GROMACS .gro file of C-alpha atoms in nm:
model
  337
    1ARG     CA    1   8.284  17.326  -2.803
    2GLN     CA    2   8.494  17.552  -2.628
    3PRO     CA    3   8.490  17.523  -2.228
    4GLU     CA    4   8.323  17.820  -2.033
    5ARG     CA    5   8.576  18.098  -1.996
    6LYS     CA    6   8.571  18.237  -1.643
    7GLU     CA    7   8.541  18.630  -1.596
    8GLN     CA    8   8.866  18.834  -1.532
    9ALA     CA    9   8.758  18.891  -1.150
   10ASP     CA   10   8.729  18.509  -1.108
   11ARG     CA   11   9.061  18.413  -1.248
   12SER     CA   12   9.261  18.186  -0.976
   13VAL     CA   13   9.593  18.311  -1.099
   14PRO     CA   14   9.562  18.663  -1.044
   15ARG     CA   15   9.752  18.919  -1.201
   16CYS     CA   16  10.119  18.909  -1.001
   17ALA     CA   17  10.069  19.143  -0.683
   18TRP     CA   18  10.407  19.273  -0.733
   19TRP     CA   19  10.365  19.357  -1.124
   20ASN     CA   20  10.420  19.725  -1.148
   21GLY     CA   21  10.470  19.740  -1.535
   22ALA     CA   22  10.829  19.609  -1.538
   23MET     CA   23  10.830  19.281  -1.781
   24VAL     CA   24  11.005  18.941  -1.687
   25LYS     CA   25  11.304  18.902  -1.955
   26LEU     CA   26  11.543  18.637  -2.063
   27SER     CA   27  11.911  18.716  -2.126
   28PRO     CA   28  12.109  18.473  -2.355
   29LEU     CA   29  12.364  18.353  -2.136
   30ALA     CA   30  12.552  18.035  -2.342
   31HIS     CA   31  12.489  17.846  -2.697
   32HIS     CA   32  12.650  17.505  -2.671
   33ALA     CA   33  12.643  17.355  -3.024
   34ASN     CA   34  12.684  17.000  -3.128
   35ALA     CA   35  12.596  16.904  -2.735
   36HIS     CA   36  12.488  16.554  -2.887
   37ALA     CA   37  12.549  16.369  -3.216
   38ASP     CA   38  12.190  16.391  -3.308
   39SER     CA   39  11.886  16.586  -3.252
   40VAL     CA   40  11.833  16.695  -2.857
   41TRP     CA   41  11.459  16.622  -2.759
   42SER     CA   42  11.462  16.625  -2.390
   43VAL     CA   43  11.590  16.837  -2.117
   44ALA     CA   44  11.577  16.864  -1.735
   45TRP     CA   45  11.749  17.054  -1.440
   46ALA     CA   46  11.841  16.880  -1.122
   47ALA     CA   47  11.749  17.035  -0.787
   48GLU     CA   48  11.999  17.223  -0.552
   49GLY     CA   49  12.209  16.956  -0.388
   50ALA     CA   50  12.141  16.674  -0.624
   51GLY     CA   51  12.463  16.551  -0.802
   52GLY     CA   52  12.635  16.857  -0.627
   53GLY     CA   53  12.369  17.137  -0.781
   54ASP     CA   54  12.290  17.316  -1.091
   55LEU     CA   55  12.331  17.001  -1.282
   56LEU     CA   56  12.137  17.033  -1.645
   57LEU     CA   57  12.055  16.663  -1.801
   58THR     CA   58  11.975  16.638  -2.178
   59GLY     CA   59  11.829  16.326  -2.383
   60SER     CA   60  11.908  16.280  -2.773
   61VAL     CA   61  11.792  16.090  -3.036
   62ASP     CA   62  12.199  15.961  -3.009
   63GLU     CA   63  12.056  15.728  -2.750
   64ASN     CA   64  12.261  15.897  -2.468
   65VAL     CA   65  12.186  16.106  -2.162
   66LYS     CA   66  12.434  16.364  -2.088
   67SER     CA   67  12.462  16.576  -1.763
   68TRP     CA   68  12.646  16.914  -1.779
   69ARG     CA   69  12.751  17.191  -1.531
   70ALA     CA   70  12.714  17.561  -1.597
   71THR     CA   71  13.089  17.721  -1.618
   72GLY     CA   72  13.078  18.086  -1.648
   73ASP     CA   73  12.933  18.143  -1.973
   74GLY     CA   74  12.914  17.805  -2.084
   75LEU     CA   75  12.847  17.407  -2.034
   76GLU     CA   76  13.100  17.136  -1.926
   77MET     CA   77  12.974  16.797  -1.971
   78VAL     CA   78  12.987  16.612  -1.630
   79HIS     CA   79  12.886  16.248  -1.750
   80SER     CA   80  12.731  16.046  -2.065
   81TYR     CA   81  12.473  15.808  -1.922
   82GLN     CA   82  12.465  15.496  -2.177
   83GLY     CA   83  12.227  15.192  -2.208
   84HIS     CA   84  11.940  15.306  -2.432
   85THR     CA   85  11.924  15.137  -2.772
   86LEU     CA   86  11.719  15.400  -2.940
   87GLY     CA   87  11.664  15.791  -2.901
   88VAL     CA   88  11.558  15.936  -2.557
   89VAL     CA   89  11.215  16.122  -2.576
   90ALA     CA   90  11.215  16.249  -2.222
   91LEU     CA   91  11.370  16.291  -1.873
   92ALA     CA   92  11.278  16.380  -1.524
   93VAL     CA   93  11.486  16.459  -1.217
   94SER     CA   94  11.378  16.387  -0.863
   95PRO     CA   95  11.475  16.598  -0.552
   96THR     CA   96  11.709  16.321  -0.447
   97GLY     CA   97  11.919  16.354  -0.740
   98LEU     CA   98  11.744  16.039  -0.958
   99VAL     CA   99  11.730  16.085  -1.345
  100ALA     CA  100  11.466  15.881  -1.524
  101SER     CA  101  11.499  15.854  -1.912
  102SER     CA  102  11.215  15.728  -2.114
  103ALA     CA  103  11.336  15.615  -2.488
  104LEU     CA  104  11.200  15.482  -2.813
  105ASP     CA  105  11.350  15.134  -2.695
  106SER     CA  106  11.039  15.081  -2.476
  107MET     CA  107  11.263  15.128  -2.192
  108ILE     CA  108  11.273  15.353  -1.872
  109ARG     CA  109  11.624  15.376  -1.706
  110VAL     CA  110  11.638  15.537  -1.369
  111TRP     CA  111  11.995  15.677  -1.277
  112ASP     CA  112  12.187  15.831  -0.972
  113CYS     CA  113  12.314  16.177  -1.058
  114THR     CA  114  12.594  16.147  -0.810
  115THR     CA  115  12.704  15.798  -0.867
  116HIS     CA  116  12.598  15.779  -1.219
  117GLU     CA  117  12.453  15.405  -1.097
  118THR     CA  118  12.164  15.247  -1.284
  119LYS     CA  119  11.894  15.180  -1.020
  120VAL     CA  120  11.622  15.044  -1.176
  121VAL     CA  121  11.531  14.950  -1.558
  122ILE     CA  122  11.161  14.914  -1.676
  123GLU     CA  123  11.051  14.734  -1.961
  124CYS     CA  124  10.747  14.905  -2.120
  125PRO     CA  125  10.507  14.757  -2.373
  126PRO     CA  126  10.576  14.917  -2.737
  127ALA     CA  127  10.481  15.276  -2.748
  128GLU     CA  128  10.365  15.274  -2.422
  129ASN     CA  129  10.638  15.528  -2.251
  130TRP     CA  130  10.633  15.890  -2.324
  131GLU     CA  131  10.691  16.155  -2.115
  132LEU     CA  132  10.735  16.088  -1.739
  133VAL     CA  133  10.768  16.267  -1.397
  134PHE     CA  134  10.838  16.199  -1.052
  135GLN     CA  135  10.600  16.170  -0.756
  136PRO     CA  136  10.628  16.503  -0.584
  137GLY     CA  137  10.787  16.516  -0.249
  138ASP     CA  138  11.149  16.463  -0.083
  139ASN     CA  139  11.128  16.085  -0.133
  140PRO     CA  140  10.960  15.961  -0.430
  141GLU     CA  141  10.839  15.615  -0.465
  142HIS     CA  142  10.718  15.606  -0.832
  143ILE     CA  143  10.711  15.766  -1.163
  144ALA     CA  144  10.409  15.856  -1.379
  145VAL     CA  145  10.427  15.788  -1.742
  146ALA     CA  146  10.238  15.902  -2.025
  147GLY     CA  147  10.151  15.570  -2.155
  148GLY     CA  148  10.102  15.615  -2.542
  149THR     CA  149   9.883  15.326  -2.693
  150SER     CA  150   9.762  15.195  -2.359
  151GLY     CA  151   9.526  15.519  -2.339
  152GLY     CA  152   9.633  15.629  -1.996
  153VAL     CA  153   9.905  15.698  -1.743
  154LYS     CA  154  10.084  15.451  -1.604
  155LEU     CA  155  10.257  15.450  -1.223
  156TYR     CA  156  10.550  15.230  -1.184
  157SER     CA  157  10.736  15.168  -0.853
  158ILE     CA  158  11.115  15.288  -0.834
  159VAL     CA  159  11.169  15.102  -0.504
  160ASP     CA  160  11.011  14.778  -0.580
  161GLY     CA  161  11.209  14.704  -0.899
  162GLY     CA  162  11.002  14.888  -1.150
  163THR     CA  163  10.682  14.712  -1.086
  164LEU     CA  164  10.362  14.876  -1.252
  165LEU     CA  165  10.136  14.972  -0.960
  166SER     CA  166   9.824  15.104  -1.118
  167THR     CA  167   9.697  15.267  -1.447
  168MET     CA  168   9.479  15.555  -1.502
  169SER     CA  169   9.286  15.526  -1.788
  170LEU     CA  170   9.104  15.815  -2.020
  171PRO     CA  171   8.734  15.749  -2.111
  172SER     CA  172   8.665  15.568  -2.451
  173ALA     CA  173   8.677  15.778  -2.721
  174ALA     CA  174   8.365  15.852  -2.915
  175ALA     CA  175   8.289  15.633  -3.211
  176ASP     CA  176   8.345  15.917  -3.447
  177ARG     CA  177   8.708  15.995  -3.299
  178PRO     CA  178   9.021  15.827  -3.440
  179LYS     CA  179   9.096  15.524  -3.284
  180ASN     CA  180   9.457  15.610  -3.202
  181GLY     CA  181   9.328  15.978  -3.070
  182ARG     CA  182   9.365  15.867  -2.699
  183PHE     CA  183   9.752  15.794  -2.758
  184VAL     CA  184   9.887  15.979  -2.429
  185GLN     CA  185  10.193  16.168  -2.532
  186SER     CA  186  10.236  16.420  -2.216
  187VAL     CA  187  10.180  16.373  -1.824
  188ALA     CA  188  10.233  16.612  -1.520
  189TYR     CA  189  10.205  16.612  -1.141
  190SER     CA  190  10.046  16.899  -0.955
  191PRO     CA  191  10.307  17.012  -0.692
  192ASP     CA  192  10.096  16.903  -0.392
  193GLY     CA  193  10.075  16.559  -0.542
  194ARG     CA  194   9.698  16.548  -0.541
  195ARG     CA  195   9.620  16.552  -0.909
  196VAL     CA  196   9.789  16.409  -1.245
  197ALA     CA  197   9.698  16.534  -1.597
  198CYS     CA  198   9.771  16.393  -1.943
  199GLY     CA  199   9.729  16.484  -2.277
  200ALA     CA  200   9.658  16.301  -2.581
  201MET     CA  201   9.685  16.315  -2.951
  202ASP     CA  202   9.314  16.412  -2.997
  203GLY     CA  203   9.350  16.694  -2.794
  204THR     CA  204   9.193  16.537  -2.481
  205VAL     CA  205   9.332  16.667  -2.158
  206ALA     CA  206   9.224  16.460  -1.828
  207VAL     CA  207   9.285  16.513  -1.455
  208PHE     CA  208   9.312  16.258  -1.239
  209ASP     CA  209   9.276  16.207  -0.844
  210ALA     CA  210   9.635  16.090  -0.783
  211GLY     CA  211   9.516  15.901  -0.477
  212THR     CA  212   9.249  15.698  -0.603
  213GLY     CA  213   9.308  15.694  -0.989
  214GLY     CA  214   8.998  15.830  -1.066
  215LEU     CA  215   8.919  16.037  -1.354
  216LEU     CA  216   8.800  16.397  -1.215
  217HIS     CA  217   8.710  16.533  -1.543
  218THR     CA  218   8.858  16.616  -1.914
  219LEU     CA  219   8.928  16.975  -2.029
  220GLU     CA  220   8.788  17.100  -2.349
  221GLY     CA  221   8.979  17.334  -2.617
  222HIS     CA  222   9.230  17.134  -2.808
  223ALA     CA  223   9.168  16.919  -3.104
  224MET     CA  224   9.534  16.809  -3.187
  225PRO     CA  225   9.793  16.649  -3.000
  226VAL     CA  226   9.886  16.793  -2.663
  227ARG     CA  227  10.263  16.737  -2.655
  228SER     CA  228  10.336  16.875  -2.325
  229LEU     CA  229  10.163  17.022  -2.040
  230CYS     CA  230  10.265  17.149  -1.661
  231PHE     CA  231  10.084  17.274  -1.351
  232GLY     CA  232  10.153  17.610  -1.205
  233VAL     CA  233  10.266  17.684  -0.860
  234ASP     CA  234   9.944  17.710  -0.699
  235GLY     CA  235   9.870  17.335  -0.834
  236LYS     CA  236   9.507  17.461  -0.947
  237THR     CA  237   9.639  17.605  -1.299
  238LEU     CA  238   9.709  17.398  -1.574
  239PHE     CA  239   9.918  17.465  -1.876
  240THR     CA  240   9.914  17.276  -2.228
  241ALA     CA  241  10.119  17.309  -2.541
  242CYS     CA  242   9.946  17.198  -2.839
  243ASP     CA  243   9.991  17.116  -3.234
  244ASP     CA  244   9.738  17.401  -3.291
  245GLY     CA  245  10.007  17.654  -3.213
  246HIS     CA  246   9.829  17.762  -2.874
  247ILE     CA  247   9.892  17.748  -2.527
  248HIS     CA  248   9.599  17.695  -2.312
  249MET     CA  249   9.564  17.791  -1.960
  250TYR     CA  250   9.272  17.619  -1.737
  251ASP     CA  251   9.160  17.651  -1.410
  252VAL     CA  252   9.139  17.250  -1.304
  253GLU     CA  253   8.926  17.320  -1.009
  254HIS     CA  254   8.638  17.472  -1.203
  255LYS     CA  255   8.729  17.283  -1.542
  256SER     CA  256   8.731  17.601  -1.711
  257LEU     CA  257   8.951  17.774  -2.004
  258MET     CA  258   9.111  18.067  -1.867
  259GLU     CA  259   9.316  18.181  -2.136
  260ALA     CA  260   9.444  18.054  -2.479
  261LEU     CA  261   9.777  18.199  -2.581
  262PRO     CA  262   9.860  18.238  -2.947
  263GLY     CA  263  10.189  18.340  -3.099
  264HIS     CA  264  10.399  18.051  -3.197
  265LYS     CA  265  10.350  17.975  -3.575
  266SER     CA  266  10.374  17.582  -3.556
  267TRP     CA  267  10.361  17.308  -3.316
  268VAL     CA  268  10.423  17.404  -2.953
  269LEU     CA  269  10.638  17.102  -2.793
  270GLY     CA  270  10.706  17.215  -2.472
  271VAL     CA  271  10.596  17.431  -2.173
  272ALA     CA  272  10.739  17.499  -1.811
  273ALA     CA  273  10.609  17.730  -1.552
  274ALA     CA  274  10.872  17.964  -1.323
  275PRO     CA  275  10.891  17.873  -0.970
  276SER     CA  276  10.774  18.218  -0.899
  277GLY     CA  277  10.459  18.200  -1.078
  278ALA     CA  278  10.531  18.509  -1.271
  279ALA     CA  279  10.622  18.349  -1.609
  280LEU     CA  280  10.603  18.087  -1.840
  281VAL     CA  281  10.825  17.960  -2.126
  282SER     CA  282  10.721  17.755  -2.409
  283CYS     CA  283  10.921  17.599  -2.724
  284SER     CA  284  10.833  17.494  -3.064
  285SER     CA  285  10.861  17.348  -3.390
  286ASP     CA  286  10.877  17.708  -3.525
  287SER     CA  287  11.236  17.708  -3.362
  288THR     CA  288  11.192  17.960  -3.124
  289VAL     CA  289  11.142  17.994  -2.729
  290LYS     CA  290  10.885  18.232  -2.595
  291LEU     CA  291  10.851  18.402  -2.263
  292TRP     CA  292  10.514  18.500  -2.131
  293ASP     CA  293  10.440  18.738  -1.866
  294LEU     CA  294  10.150  18.582  -1.648
  295GLY     CA  295  10.097  18.903  -1.497
  296GLN     CA  296   9.996  19.040  -1.830
  297ARG     CA  297   9.913  18.711  -2.004
  298THR     CA  298  10.082  18.795  -2.304
  299CYS     CA  299  10.433  18.710  -2.502
  300VAL     CA  300  10.681  18.957  -2.384
  301GLN     CA  301  11.023  18.799  -2.540
  302THR     CA  302  11.067  18.564  -2.839
  303MET     CA  303  11.435  18.397  -2.873
  304THR     CA  304  11.556  18.289  -3.210
  305ASP     CA  305  11.893  18.162  -3.100
  306GLN     CA  306  11.834  17.803  -3.234
  307ALA     CA  307  11.818  17.688  -3.595
  308ASP     CA  308  11.560  17.393  -3.565
  309ALA     CA  309  11.246  17.276  -3.375
  310VAL     CA  310  11.327  17.320  -3.024
  311TRP     CA  311  11.156  17.021  -2.826
  312GLY     CA  312  11.244  17.112  -2.470
  313VAL     CA  313  11.241  17.389  -2.219
  314CYS     CA  314  11.244  17.400  -1.838
  315PHE     CA  315  11.326  17.649  -1.554
  316ARG     CA  316  11.623  17.571  -1.309
  317PRO     CA  317  11.440  17.481  -0.985
  318ASP     CA  318  11.551  17.812  -0.815
  319GLY     CA  319  11.402  18.012  -1.111
  320ALA     CA  320  11.694  18.199  -1.215
  321ARG     CA  321  11.787  18.024  -1.548
  322VAL     CA  322  11.602  17.857  -1.851
  323ALA     CA  323  11.734  17.592  -2.071
  324SER     CA  324  11.634  17.479  -2.400
  325VAL     CA  325  11.715  17.181  -2.619
  326SER     CA  326  11.665  17.166  -3.050
  327ASP     CA  327  11.680  16.957  -3.336
  328ASP     CA  328  12.003  17.132  -3.417
  329LYS     CA  329  12.181  16.932  -3.138
  330SER     CA  330  12.254  17.251  -2.940
  331VAL     CA  331  12.142  17.338  -2.593
  332ASN     CA  332  12.072  17.676  -2.506
  333LEU     CA  333  12.105  17.879  -2.144
  334TYR     CA  334  11.953  18.209  -2.061
  335ASP     CA  335  11.928  18.421  -1.742
  336PHE     CA  336  11.585  18.510  -1.622
  337VAL     CA  337  11.499  18.808  -1.421
   0.00000   0.00000   0.00000
């Protein structure tokens, strides 16, 4: 059953007040081929001032995390972080310049952007570390990790040697659902730090109270893996990327589906919201990056610059640029206006 759609007049993300018919736009800036020796699966941008500012991080199946700096119309590698023994599946960056990498070797490594020093190494149970995100705020004390086979989100300390602090668990699956359906692949924090959301293989999207760890509710609408999700800048809107080829836009306060955005021809692998609240970018195994105008709630641009599945996409913290990474080993940069 699809969740109830709210009426147009009651949408918690209104049409942008400034919108006057002009569309948001991506302009190609750089295509860096062979950025890694193998597929690039993850990307994150450091906040201004972290590691000198404007630092892009990429993670690859080649087991490396690389940092890059934009130079004119290209990218220059700053450092290659090593330590993982299998492919890197996810990255996160804190405002303080820490980088967290999650890999198929069941390890999470936390690095310093500036000194390149490893701060924390967390060994997780097998298949229990996927997407990850730092606690919001200027001085995060933990990371939230999509717990894979654990069926929930795990919070690990980054100030106390990687201690497991707590687990937020999905409710048990119904008897007629696959046993592995509650495999949690994606996780996101609301900007105000009040909510944690996660997505699972059976399409379940769950929202938790970050303070108590209690389940607030689940959001219906997907029936296939939810590989990525993110909150909008208002902290009340959640965007989900699913193997069904759709992006869903939920009102997490009223537990309602606000919009279903079709357009990708295959799995949607990543979503990221613009800091301005004006737009959303998505990437897919159909080898495209799409730009969505949230004022119009429609796709306004499709980028086809990469030759294979695009696994990750992100905005620079100031919202002025977008980066994407692909199975074709490349990193793309776009100006966003």
